[in-house]
Coordinates of C-alpha atoms in Angstrom, one line a residue:
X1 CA -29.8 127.6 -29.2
X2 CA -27.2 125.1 -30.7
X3 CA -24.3 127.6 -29.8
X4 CA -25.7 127.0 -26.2
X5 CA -26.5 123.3 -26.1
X6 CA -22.9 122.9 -27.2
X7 CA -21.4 125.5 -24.3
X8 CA -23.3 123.9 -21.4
X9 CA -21.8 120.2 -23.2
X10 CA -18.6 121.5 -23.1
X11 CA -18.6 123.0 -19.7
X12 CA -19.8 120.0 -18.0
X13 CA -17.4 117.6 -20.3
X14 CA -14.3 119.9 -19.3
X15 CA -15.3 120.3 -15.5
X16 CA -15.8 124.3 -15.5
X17 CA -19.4 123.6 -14.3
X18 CA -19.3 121.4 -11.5
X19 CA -22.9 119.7 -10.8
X20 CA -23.9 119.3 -7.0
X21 CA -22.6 117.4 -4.7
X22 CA -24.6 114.5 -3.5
X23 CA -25.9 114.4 -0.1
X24 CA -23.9 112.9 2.3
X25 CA -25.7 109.5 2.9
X26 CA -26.7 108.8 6.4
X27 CA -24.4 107.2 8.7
X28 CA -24.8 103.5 8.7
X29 CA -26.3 101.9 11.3
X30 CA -25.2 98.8 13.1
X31 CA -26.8 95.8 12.4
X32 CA -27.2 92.2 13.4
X33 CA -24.8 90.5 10.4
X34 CA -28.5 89.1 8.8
X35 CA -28.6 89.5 5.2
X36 CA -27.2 92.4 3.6
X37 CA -30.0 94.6 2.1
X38 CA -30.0 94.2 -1.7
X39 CA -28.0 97.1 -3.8
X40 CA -29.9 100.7 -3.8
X41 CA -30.3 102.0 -7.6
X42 CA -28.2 104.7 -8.3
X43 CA -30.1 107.8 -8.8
X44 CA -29.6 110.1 -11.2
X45 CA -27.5 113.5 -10.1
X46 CA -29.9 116.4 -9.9
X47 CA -30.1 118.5 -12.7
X48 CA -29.0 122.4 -12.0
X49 CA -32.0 125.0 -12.2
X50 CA -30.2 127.7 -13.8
X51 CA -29.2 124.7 -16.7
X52 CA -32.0 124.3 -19.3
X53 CA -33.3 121.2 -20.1
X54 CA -31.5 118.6 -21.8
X55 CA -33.5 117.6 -24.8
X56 CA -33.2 114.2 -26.2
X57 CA -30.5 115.3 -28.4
X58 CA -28.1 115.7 -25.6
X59 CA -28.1 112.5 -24.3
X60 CA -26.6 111.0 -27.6
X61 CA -23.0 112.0 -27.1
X62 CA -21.0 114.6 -28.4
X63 CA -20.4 114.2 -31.6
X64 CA -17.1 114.1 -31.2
X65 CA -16.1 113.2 -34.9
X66 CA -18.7 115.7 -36.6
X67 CA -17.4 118.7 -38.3
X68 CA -19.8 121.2 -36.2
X69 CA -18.3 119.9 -32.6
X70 CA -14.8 120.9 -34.2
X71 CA -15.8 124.3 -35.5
X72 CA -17.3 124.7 -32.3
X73 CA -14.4 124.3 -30.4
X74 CA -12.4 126.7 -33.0
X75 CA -15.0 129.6 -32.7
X76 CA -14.2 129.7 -28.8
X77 CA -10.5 129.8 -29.0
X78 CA -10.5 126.6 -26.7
X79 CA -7.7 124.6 -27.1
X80 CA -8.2 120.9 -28.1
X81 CA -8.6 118.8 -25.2
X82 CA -8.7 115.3 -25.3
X83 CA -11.9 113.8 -24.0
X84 CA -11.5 112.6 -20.5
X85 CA -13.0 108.8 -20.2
X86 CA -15.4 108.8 -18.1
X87 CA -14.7 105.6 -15.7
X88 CA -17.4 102.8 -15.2
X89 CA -19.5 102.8 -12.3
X90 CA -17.7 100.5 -9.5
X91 CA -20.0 96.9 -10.0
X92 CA -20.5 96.6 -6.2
X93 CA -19.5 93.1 -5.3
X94 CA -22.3 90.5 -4.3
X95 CA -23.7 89.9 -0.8
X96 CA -21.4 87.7 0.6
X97 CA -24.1 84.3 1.3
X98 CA -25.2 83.5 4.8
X99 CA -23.1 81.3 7.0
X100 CA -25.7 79.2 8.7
X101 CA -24.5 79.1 12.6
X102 CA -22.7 75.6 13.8
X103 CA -24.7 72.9 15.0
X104 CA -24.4 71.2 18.0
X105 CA -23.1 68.4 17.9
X106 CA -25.5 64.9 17.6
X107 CA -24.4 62.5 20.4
X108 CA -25.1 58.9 19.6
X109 CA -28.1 57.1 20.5
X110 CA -28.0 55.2 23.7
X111 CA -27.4 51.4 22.5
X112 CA -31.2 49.2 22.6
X113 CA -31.6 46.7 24.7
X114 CA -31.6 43.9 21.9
X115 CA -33.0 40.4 22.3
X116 CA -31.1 37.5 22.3
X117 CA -31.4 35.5 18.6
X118 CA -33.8 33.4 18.9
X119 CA -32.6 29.5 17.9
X120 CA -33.7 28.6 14.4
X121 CA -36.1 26.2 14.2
X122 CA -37.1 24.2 11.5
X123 CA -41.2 24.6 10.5
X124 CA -43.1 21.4 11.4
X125 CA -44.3 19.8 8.4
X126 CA -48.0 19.8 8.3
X127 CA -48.9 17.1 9.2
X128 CA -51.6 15.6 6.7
X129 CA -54.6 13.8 7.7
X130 CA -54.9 10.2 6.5
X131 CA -56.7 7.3 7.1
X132 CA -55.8 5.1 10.0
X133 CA -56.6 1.4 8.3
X134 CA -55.7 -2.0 10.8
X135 CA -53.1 -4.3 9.1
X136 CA -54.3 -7.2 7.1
X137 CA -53.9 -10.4 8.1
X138 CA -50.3 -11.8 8.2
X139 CA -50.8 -15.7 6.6
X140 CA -48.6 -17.8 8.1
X141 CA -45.0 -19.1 6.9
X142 CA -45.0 -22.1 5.0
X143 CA -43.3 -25.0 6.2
X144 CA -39.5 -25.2 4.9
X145 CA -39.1 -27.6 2.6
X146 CA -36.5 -30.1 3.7
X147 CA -33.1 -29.7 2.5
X148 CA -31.5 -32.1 0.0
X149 CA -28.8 -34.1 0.8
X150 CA -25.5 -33.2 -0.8
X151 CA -22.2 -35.3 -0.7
X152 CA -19.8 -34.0 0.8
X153 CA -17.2 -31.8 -1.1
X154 CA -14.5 -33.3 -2.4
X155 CA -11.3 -30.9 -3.2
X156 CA -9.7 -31.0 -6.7
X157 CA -7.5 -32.9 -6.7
X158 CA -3.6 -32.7 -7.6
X159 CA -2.4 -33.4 -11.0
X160 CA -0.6 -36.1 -11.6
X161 CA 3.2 -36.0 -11.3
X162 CA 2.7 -38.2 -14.9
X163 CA 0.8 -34.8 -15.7
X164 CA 3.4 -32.5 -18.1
X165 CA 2.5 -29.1 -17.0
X166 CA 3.0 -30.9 -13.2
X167 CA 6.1 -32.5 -14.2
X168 CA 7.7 -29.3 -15.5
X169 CA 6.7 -27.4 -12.7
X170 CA 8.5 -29.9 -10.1
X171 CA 11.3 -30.3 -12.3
X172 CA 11.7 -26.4 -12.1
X173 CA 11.0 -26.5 -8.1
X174 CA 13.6 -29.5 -8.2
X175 CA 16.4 -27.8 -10.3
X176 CA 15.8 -24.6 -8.3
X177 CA 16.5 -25.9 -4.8
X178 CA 19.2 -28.6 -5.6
X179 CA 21.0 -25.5 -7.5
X180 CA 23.9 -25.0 -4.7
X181 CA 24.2 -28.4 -4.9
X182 CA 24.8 -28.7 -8.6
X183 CA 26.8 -26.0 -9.2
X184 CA 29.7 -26.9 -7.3
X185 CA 29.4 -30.6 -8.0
X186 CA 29.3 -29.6 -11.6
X187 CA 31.8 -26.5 -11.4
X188 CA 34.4 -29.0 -10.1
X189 CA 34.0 -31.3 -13.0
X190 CA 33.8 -29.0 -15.4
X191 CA 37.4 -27.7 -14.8
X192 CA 38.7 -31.5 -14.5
X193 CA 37.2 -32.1 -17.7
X194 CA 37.9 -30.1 -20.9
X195 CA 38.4 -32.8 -23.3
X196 CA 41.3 -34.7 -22.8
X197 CA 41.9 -38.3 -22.2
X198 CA 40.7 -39.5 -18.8
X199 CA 43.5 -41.1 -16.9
X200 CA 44.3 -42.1 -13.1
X201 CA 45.3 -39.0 -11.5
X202 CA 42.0 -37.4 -12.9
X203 CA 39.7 -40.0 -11.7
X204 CA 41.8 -39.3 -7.8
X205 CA 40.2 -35.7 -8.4
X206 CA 37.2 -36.4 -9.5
X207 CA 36.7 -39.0 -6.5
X208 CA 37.4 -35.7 -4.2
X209 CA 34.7 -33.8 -5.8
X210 CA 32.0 -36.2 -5.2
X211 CA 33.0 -37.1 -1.6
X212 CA 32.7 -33.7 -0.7
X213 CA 29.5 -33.6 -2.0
X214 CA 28.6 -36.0 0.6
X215 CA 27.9 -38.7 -2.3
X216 CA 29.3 -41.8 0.1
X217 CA 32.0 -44.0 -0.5
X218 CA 30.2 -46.6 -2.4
X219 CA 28.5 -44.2 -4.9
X220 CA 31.8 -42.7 -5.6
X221 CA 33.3 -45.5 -6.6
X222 CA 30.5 -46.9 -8.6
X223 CA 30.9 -43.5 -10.7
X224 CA 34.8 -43.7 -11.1
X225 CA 34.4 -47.5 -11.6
X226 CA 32.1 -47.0 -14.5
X227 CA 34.3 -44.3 -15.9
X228 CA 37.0 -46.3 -15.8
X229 CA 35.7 -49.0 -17.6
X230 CA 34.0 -47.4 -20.4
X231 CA 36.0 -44.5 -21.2
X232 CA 39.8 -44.9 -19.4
X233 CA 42.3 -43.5 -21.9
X234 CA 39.9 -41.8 -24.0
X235 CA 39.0 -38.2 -24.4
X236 CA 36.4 -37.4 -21.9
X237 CA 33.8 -34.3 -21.7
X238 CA 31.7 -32.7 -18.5
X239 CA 29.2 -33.8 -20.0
X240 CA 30.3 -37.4 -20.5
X241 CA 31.2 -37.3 -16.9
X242 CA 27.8 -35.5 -15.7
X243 CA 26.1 -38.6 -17.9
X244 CA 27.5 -41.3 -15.8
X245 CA 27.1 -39.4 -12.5
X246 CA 23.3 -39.0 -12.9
X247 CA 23.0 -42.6 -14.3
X248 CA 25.2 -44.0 -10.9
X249 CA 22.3 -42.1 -8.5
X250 CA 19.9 -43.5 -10.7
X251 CA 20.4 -46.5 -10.2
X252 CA 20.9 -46.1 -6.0
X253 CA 17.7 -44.2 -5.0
X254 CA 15.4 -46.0 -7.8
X255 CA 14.8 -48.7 -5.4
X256 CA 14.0 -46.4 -2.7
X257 CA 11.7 -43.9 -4.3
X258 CA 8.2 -44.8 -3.1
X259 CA 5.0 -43.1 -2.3
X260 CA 3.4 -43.0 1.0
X261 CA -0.2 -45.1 0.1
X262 CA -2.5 -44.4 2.3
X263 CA -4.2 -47.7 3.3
X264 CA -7.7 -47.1 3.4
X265 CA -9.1 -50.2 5.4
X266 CA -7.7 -48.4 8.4
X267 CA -9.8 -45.6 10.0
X268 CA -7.9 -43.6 10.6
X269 CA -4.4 -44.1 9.0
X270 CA -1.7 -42.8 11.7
X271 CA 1.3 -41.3 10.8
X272 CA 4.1 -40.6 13.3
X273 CA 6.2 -38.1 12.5
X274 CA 9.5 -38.1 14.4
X275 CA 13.2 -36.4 14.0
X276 CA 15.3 -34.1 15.6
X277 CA 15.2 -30.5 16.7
X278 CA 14.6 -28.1 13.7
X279 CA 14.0 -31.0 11.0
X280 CA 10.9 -29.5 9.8
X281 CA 8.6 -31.9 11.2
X282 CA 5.8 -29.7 12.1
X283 CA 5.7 -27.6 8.7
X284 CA 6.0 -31.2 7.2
X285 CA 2.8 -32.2 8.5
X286 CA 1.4 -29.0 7.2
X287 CA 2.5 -29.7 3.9
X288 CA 1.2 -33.5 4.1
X289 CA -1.9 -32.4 5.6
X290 CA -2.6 -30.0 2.4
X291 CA -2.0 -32.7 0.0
X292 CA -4.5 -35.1 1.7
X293 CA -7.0 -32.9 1.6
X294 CA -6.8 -32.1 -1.8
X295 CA -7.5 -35.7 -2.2
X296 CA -10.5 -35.3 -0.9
X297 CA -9.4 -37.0 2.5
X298 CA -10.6 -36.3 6.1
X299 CA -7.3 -35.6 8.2
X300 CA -6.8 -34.7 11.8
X301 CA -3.5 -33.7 13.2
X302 CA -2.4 -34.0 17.1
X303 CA -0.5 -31.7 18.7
X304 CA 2.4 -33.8 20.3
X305 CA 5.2 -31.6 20.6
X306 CA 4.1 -30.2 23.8
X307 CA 7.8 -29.0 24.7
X308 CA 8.3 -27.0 22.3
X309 CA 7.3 -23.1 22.3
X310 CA 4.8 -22.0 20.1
X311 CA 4.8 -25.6 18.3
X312 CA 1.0 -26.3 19.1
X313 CA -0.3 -22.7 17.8
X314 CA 1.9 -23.0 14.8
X315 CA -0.1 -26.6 14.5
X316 CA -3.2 -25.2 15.1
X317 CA -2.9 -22.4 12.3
X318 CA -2.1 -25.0 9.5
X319 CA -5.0 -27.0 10.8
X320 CA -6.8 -23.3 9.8
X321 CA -4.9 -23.5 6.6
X322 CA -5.8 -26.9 5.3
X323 CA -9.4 -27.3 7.1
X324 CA -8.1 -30.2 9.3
X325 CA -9.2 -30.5 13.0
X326 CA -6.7 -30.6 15.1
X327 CA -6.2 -32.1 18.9
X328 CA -4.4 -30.4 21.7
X329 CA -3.6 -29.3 25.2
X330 CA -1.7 -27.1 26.9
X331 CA 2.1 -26.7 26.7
X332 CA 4.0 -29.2 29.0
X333 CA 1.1 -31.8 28.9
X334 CA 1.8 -35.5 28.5
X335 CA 2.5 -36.4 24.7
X336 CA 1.5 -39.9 25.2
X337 CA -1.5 -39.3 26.8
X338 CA -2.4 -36.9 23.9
X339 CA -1.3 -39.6 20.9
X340 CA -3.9 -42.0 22.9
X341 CA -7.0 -39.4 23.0
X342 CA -6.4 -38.4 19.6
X343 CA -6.3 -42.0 18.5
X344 CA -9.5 -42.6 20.3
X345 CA -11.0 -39.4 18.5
X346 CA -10.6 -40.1 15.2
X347 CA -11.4 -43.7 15.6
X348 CA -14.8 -42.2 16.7
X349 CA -15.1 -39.9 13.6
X350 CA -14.1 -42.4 11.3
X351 CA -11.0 -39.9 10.3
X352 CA -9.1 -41.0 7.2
X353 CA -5.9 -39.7 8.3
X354 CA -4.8 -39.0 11.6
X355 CA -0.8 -37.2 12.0
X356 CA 1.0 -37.4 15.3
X357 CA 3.8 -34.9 16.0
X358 CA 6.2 -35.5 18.6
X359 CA 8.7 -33.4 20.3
X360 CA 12.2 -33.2 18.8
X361 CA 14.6 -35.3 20.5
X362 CA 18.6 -36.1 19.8
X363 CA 19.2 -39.5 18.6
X364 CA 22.0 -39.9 21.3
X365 CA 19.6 -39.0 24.2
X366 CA 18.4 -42.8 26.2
X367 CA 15.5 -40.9 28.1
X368 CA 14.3 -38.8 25.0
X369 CA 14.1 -41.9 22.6
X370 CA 12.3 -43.6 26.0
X371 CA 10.0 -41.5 25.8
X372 CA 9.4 -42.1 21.9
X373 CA 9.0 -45.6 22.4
X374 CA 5.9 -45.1 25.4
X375 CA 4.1 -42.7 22.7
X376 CA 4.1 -46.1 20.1
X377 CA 2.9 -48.7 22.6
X378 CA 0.3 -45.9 23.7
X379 CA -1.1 -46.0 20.1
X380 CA -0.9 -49.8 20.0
X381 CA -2.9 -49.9 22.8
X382 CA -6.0 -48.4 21.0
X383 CA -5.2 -50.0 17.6
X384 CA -3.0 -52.8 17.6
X385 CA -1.6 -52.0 13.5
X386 CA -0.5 -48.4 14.4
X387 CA 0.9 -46.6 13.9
X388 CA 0.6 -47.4 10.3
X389 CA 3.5 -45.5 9.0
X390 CA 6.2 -44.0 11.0
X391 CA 8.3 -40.9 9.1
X392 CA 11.6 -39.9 9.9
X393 CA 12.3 -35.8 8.8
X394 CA 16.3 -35.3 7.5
X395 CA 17.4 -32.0 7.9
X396 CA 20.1 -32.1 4.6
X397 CA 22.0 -29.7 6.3
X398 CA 23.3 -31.8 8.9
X399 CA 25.4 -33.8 6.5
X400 CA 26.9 -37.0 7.5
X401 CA 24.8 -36.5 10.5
X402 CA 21.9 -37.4 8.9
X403 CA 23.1 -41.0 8.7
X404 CA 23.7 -41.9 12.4
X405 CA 19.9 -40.3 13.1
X406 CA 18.6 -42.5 10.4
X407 CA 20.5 -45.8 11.9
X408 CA 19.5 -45.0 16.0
X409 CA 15.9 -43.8 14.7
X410 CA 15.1 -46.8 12.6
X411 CA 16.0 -49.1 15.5
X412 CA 14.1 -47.3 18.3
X413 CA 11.3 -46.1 16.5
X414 CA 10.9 -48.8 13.7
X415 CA 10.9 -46.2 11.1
X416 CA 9.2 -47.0 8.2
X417 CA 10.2 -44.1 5.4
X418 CA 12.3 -40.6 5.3
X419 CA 10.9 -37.0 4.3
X420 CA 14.2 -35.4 3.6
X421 CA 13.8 -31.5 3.6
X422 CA 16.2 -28.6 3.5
X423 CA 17.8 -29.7 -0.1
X424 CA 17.6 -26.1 -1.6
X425 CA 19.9 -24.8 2.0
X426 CA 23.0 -26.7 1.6
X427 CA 25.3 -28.0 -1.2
X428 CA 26.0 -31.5 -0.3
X429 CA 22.5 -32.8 -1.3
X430 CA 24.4 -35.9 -2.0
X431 CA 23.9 -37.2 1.5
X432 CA 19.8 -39.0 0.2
X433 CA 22.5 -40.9 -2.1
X434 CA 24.7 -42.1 0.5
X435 CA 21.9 -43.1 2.9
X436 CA 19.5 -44.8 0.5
X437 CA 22.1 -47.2 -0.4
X438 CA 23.3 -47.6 2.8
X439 CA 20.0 -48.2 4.3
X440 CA 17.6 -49.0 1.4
X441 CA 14.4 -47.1 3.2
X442 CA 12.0 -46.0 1.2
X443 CA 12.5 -42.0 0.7
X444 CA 9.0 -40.8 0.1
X445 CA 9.0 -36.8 -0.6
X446 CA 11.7 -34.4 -0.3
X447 CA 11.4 -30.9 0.4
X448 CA 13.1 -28.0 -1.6
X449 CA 11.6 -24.7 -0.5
X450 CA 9.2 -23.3 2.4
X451 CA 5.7 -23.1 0.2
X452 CA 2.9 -26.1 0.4
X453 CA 3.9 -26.8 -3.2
X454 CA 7.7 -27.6 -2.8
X455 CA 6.8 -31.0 -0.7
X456 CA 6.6 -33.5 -3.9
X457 CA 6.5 -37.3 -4.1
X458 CA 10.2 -38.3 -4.7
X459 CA 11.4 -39.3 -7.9
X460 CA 14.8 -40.7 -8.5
X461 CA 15.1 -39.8 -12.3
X462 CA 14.0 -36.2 -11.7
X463 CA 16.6 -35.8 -8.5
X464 CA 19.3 -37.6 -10.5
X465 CA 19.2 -35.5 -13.5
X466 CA 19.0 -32.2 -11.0
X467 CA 21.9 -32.9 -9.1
X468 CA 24.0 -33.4 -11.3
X469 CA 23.3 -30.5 -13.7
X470 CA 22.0 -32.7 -16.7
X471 CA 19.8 -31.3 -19.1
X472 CA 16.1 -33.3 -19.2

């Protein structure tokens, strides 16, 4: 029974007994490519009737390693054969996965028909019931209470030139403007003087120094006279020589240095202001007007230069300036007839101080000065006294000029005092010397500069000691 378990082994391991063929499977129908059918089992091959029956046994393998299976093979004169390796079954690869058919494509939705945004609006508030009440009674305004009375404000008033803080700050204005002319009256002296002995030819060059400086004649030879006397043959310094100069003008313009006084039994006080083209009469007035005021004086000013352009709007903005009214009418009116209504004005409004500006005239001219002369008896018609002071304007930059205006002025015009302006622009600021002692008129301010504060009361010792470069 083993002998023959081991045979039909054998014969079926070595391929002598060949087991059935399989059917052959049917032919394979065509079919729609829908899912593959799942894998059949493989069946078992048939077992062979003539075989016997494979017991359990059987299916474990030859024992390929056990010492029966190779006696076996020895007792049937079989040569060794080395077991053939029985390949694996072909794994049948898996269904391939079903490729879902293409879909038609999605055409786009036909745009809606959208409304137009509506405009935002803001919620009304609710509106909150309340109680509707009449309003009370509205008691009626008192009766103002009348207004006190107040005097009438009075400006502060300028310090006193006497003042020191006042006096240093003219002095410094003063200096400041009569520089030019104190530098080269002093620069010349300087380099004639250098402490030696003072002798004849020096005094000759010292005599051309202050004649150019428009000093005069007289005041010259006061100075060289005094030198002469006191220090001739002796050594002499600048400032010996600058000494005796500022003493000399001392001397000539203390007499004439006077303020204006504003006479107060006279309502109003008239001033005239006269002079020649580009004096500085109207920005004189201005000047004069602001220092009034500050006194606490009512002033009015009249527009008389009615020839000149833009003079009455230049008039009318330092009546703006200094709160002073101010009387006019238009360009190329009748300057007499405008001195009269503003005489008549002011005498009606009880004005303090009334200013009169005329036209600029040449001294030379008959019909000008004429006409100068009709303005004056216009005024003395109205009030038999004015005008009450009558100011001539000197334009220091005109020189020796300055001295034929002050001689056909004073006789025309009856000028009463000078306002000599335009020191600080030239440097022969001599010429005030040479005309106060020639004509003795009483200077009353000189200008050195364009501001409302450089328009001072004159003082000789202060314009001595400037021009001449003497330390106060």
């Amino acid at each position: 029974m083993a002998e023959h378990k081991v045979s039909s082994f054998f014969k079926r391991l070595v391929g002598l007994e060949e087991p059935p063929a399989p059917p052959p499977p049917p032919p394979e129908e065509r079919q729609p490519p829908a899912e593959a059918p799942p894998p059949a089992a493989i069946a078992p091959a048939p077992r062979p009737e003539h075989e016997p029956a494979v017991e359990a046994e059987d299916l474990a393998g030859p024992p390929e390693t056990t010492p029966e299976f190779i006696e076996a093979l020895e007792r049937s004169g079989a040569a060794p054969v080395a077991p053939v390796p029985v390949p694996p079954a072909p794994i049948a690869p898996p269904p391939p996965e079903p490729v879902a058919p293409p879909e038609a494509a999605i055409e786009p939705a036909p745009p809606e028909a959208t409304a137009p945004p509506e405009a935002f609006a803001l919620p009304e508030p609710p509106v909150q019931p309340f109680d509707v009440q009449p309003p009370p009674p509205v008691a009626p305004p008192p009766a103002p209470a009348p207004l006190p009375v107040l005097p009438e404000p009075v400006a502060p008033t300028v310090a006193s030139e006497s003042s020191p803080a006042a006096r240093k700050s003219w002095l410094q204005r003063l200096t400041s403007g009569l520089k030019r002319s104190s530098d080269q009256l002093t620069g010349g002296i300087t380099s004639l003087f250098t402490q030696k002995k003072l002798d004849a030819a020096t005094l000759d060059e010292l005599e051309d120094v202050l004649i150019q400086a428009d000093f005069g004649l007289e005041t010259t030879d006061a100075v060289t006279s005094a030198l002469r006397r006191d220090r001739f043959d002796r050594n002499v310094s600048a400032e010996d020589v600058r000494a005796v100069l500022a003493a000399e003008v001392e001397k000539v313009l203390a007499p004439v240095a006077r303020p204006l006084v504003i006479d107060g039994t006279h309502h109003p006080f008239v001033i005239l202001m006269i002079g020649v083209n580009g004096s500085g009469k109207t920005t004189t007035i201005g000047k004069l007007a602001q220092k009034f005021r500050a006194e606490g004086k009512s002033v009015m000013l009249a527009a008389g230069d009615t020839f000149r352009a833009a003079a009455i709007e230049q008039l009318q903005i330092w009546g703006q300036r200094t709160g002073a009214e101010v009387v006019a009418r238009p360009a190329g009116s009748d300057a007499s007839g405008l001195a009269f209504d503003a005489v008549t004005r002011a005498r009606a409004e009880n004005t303090d101080v009334l200013i009169i500006d005329t036209a600029g005239r040449l001294q030379n001219r008959d019909e000008l000065m004429s006409e100068l002369e009709k303005i004056i008896r216009v005024i003395s018609r109205v009030d038999p006294s004015a005008p009450h002071a009558t100011l001539l304007t000197l334009d220091a930059t005109t020189g020796q000029n300055a001295l034929n205006q002050v001689e056909i002025f004073g006789k025309r015009a009856h000028v009463t005092g000078l306002v000599m302006t335009k020191l600080d622009g030239t440097a022969r600021g001599g010429i005030l010397v040479a005309i106060a002692r020639k004509f003795g008129l009483p200077v009353h301010f000189i200008g050195v500069g364009e501001s409302v504060d450089d328009l001072e009361a004159f003082a000789a010792a202060d314009f001595a000691a400037a021009i001449a470069g003497k330390e106060t």
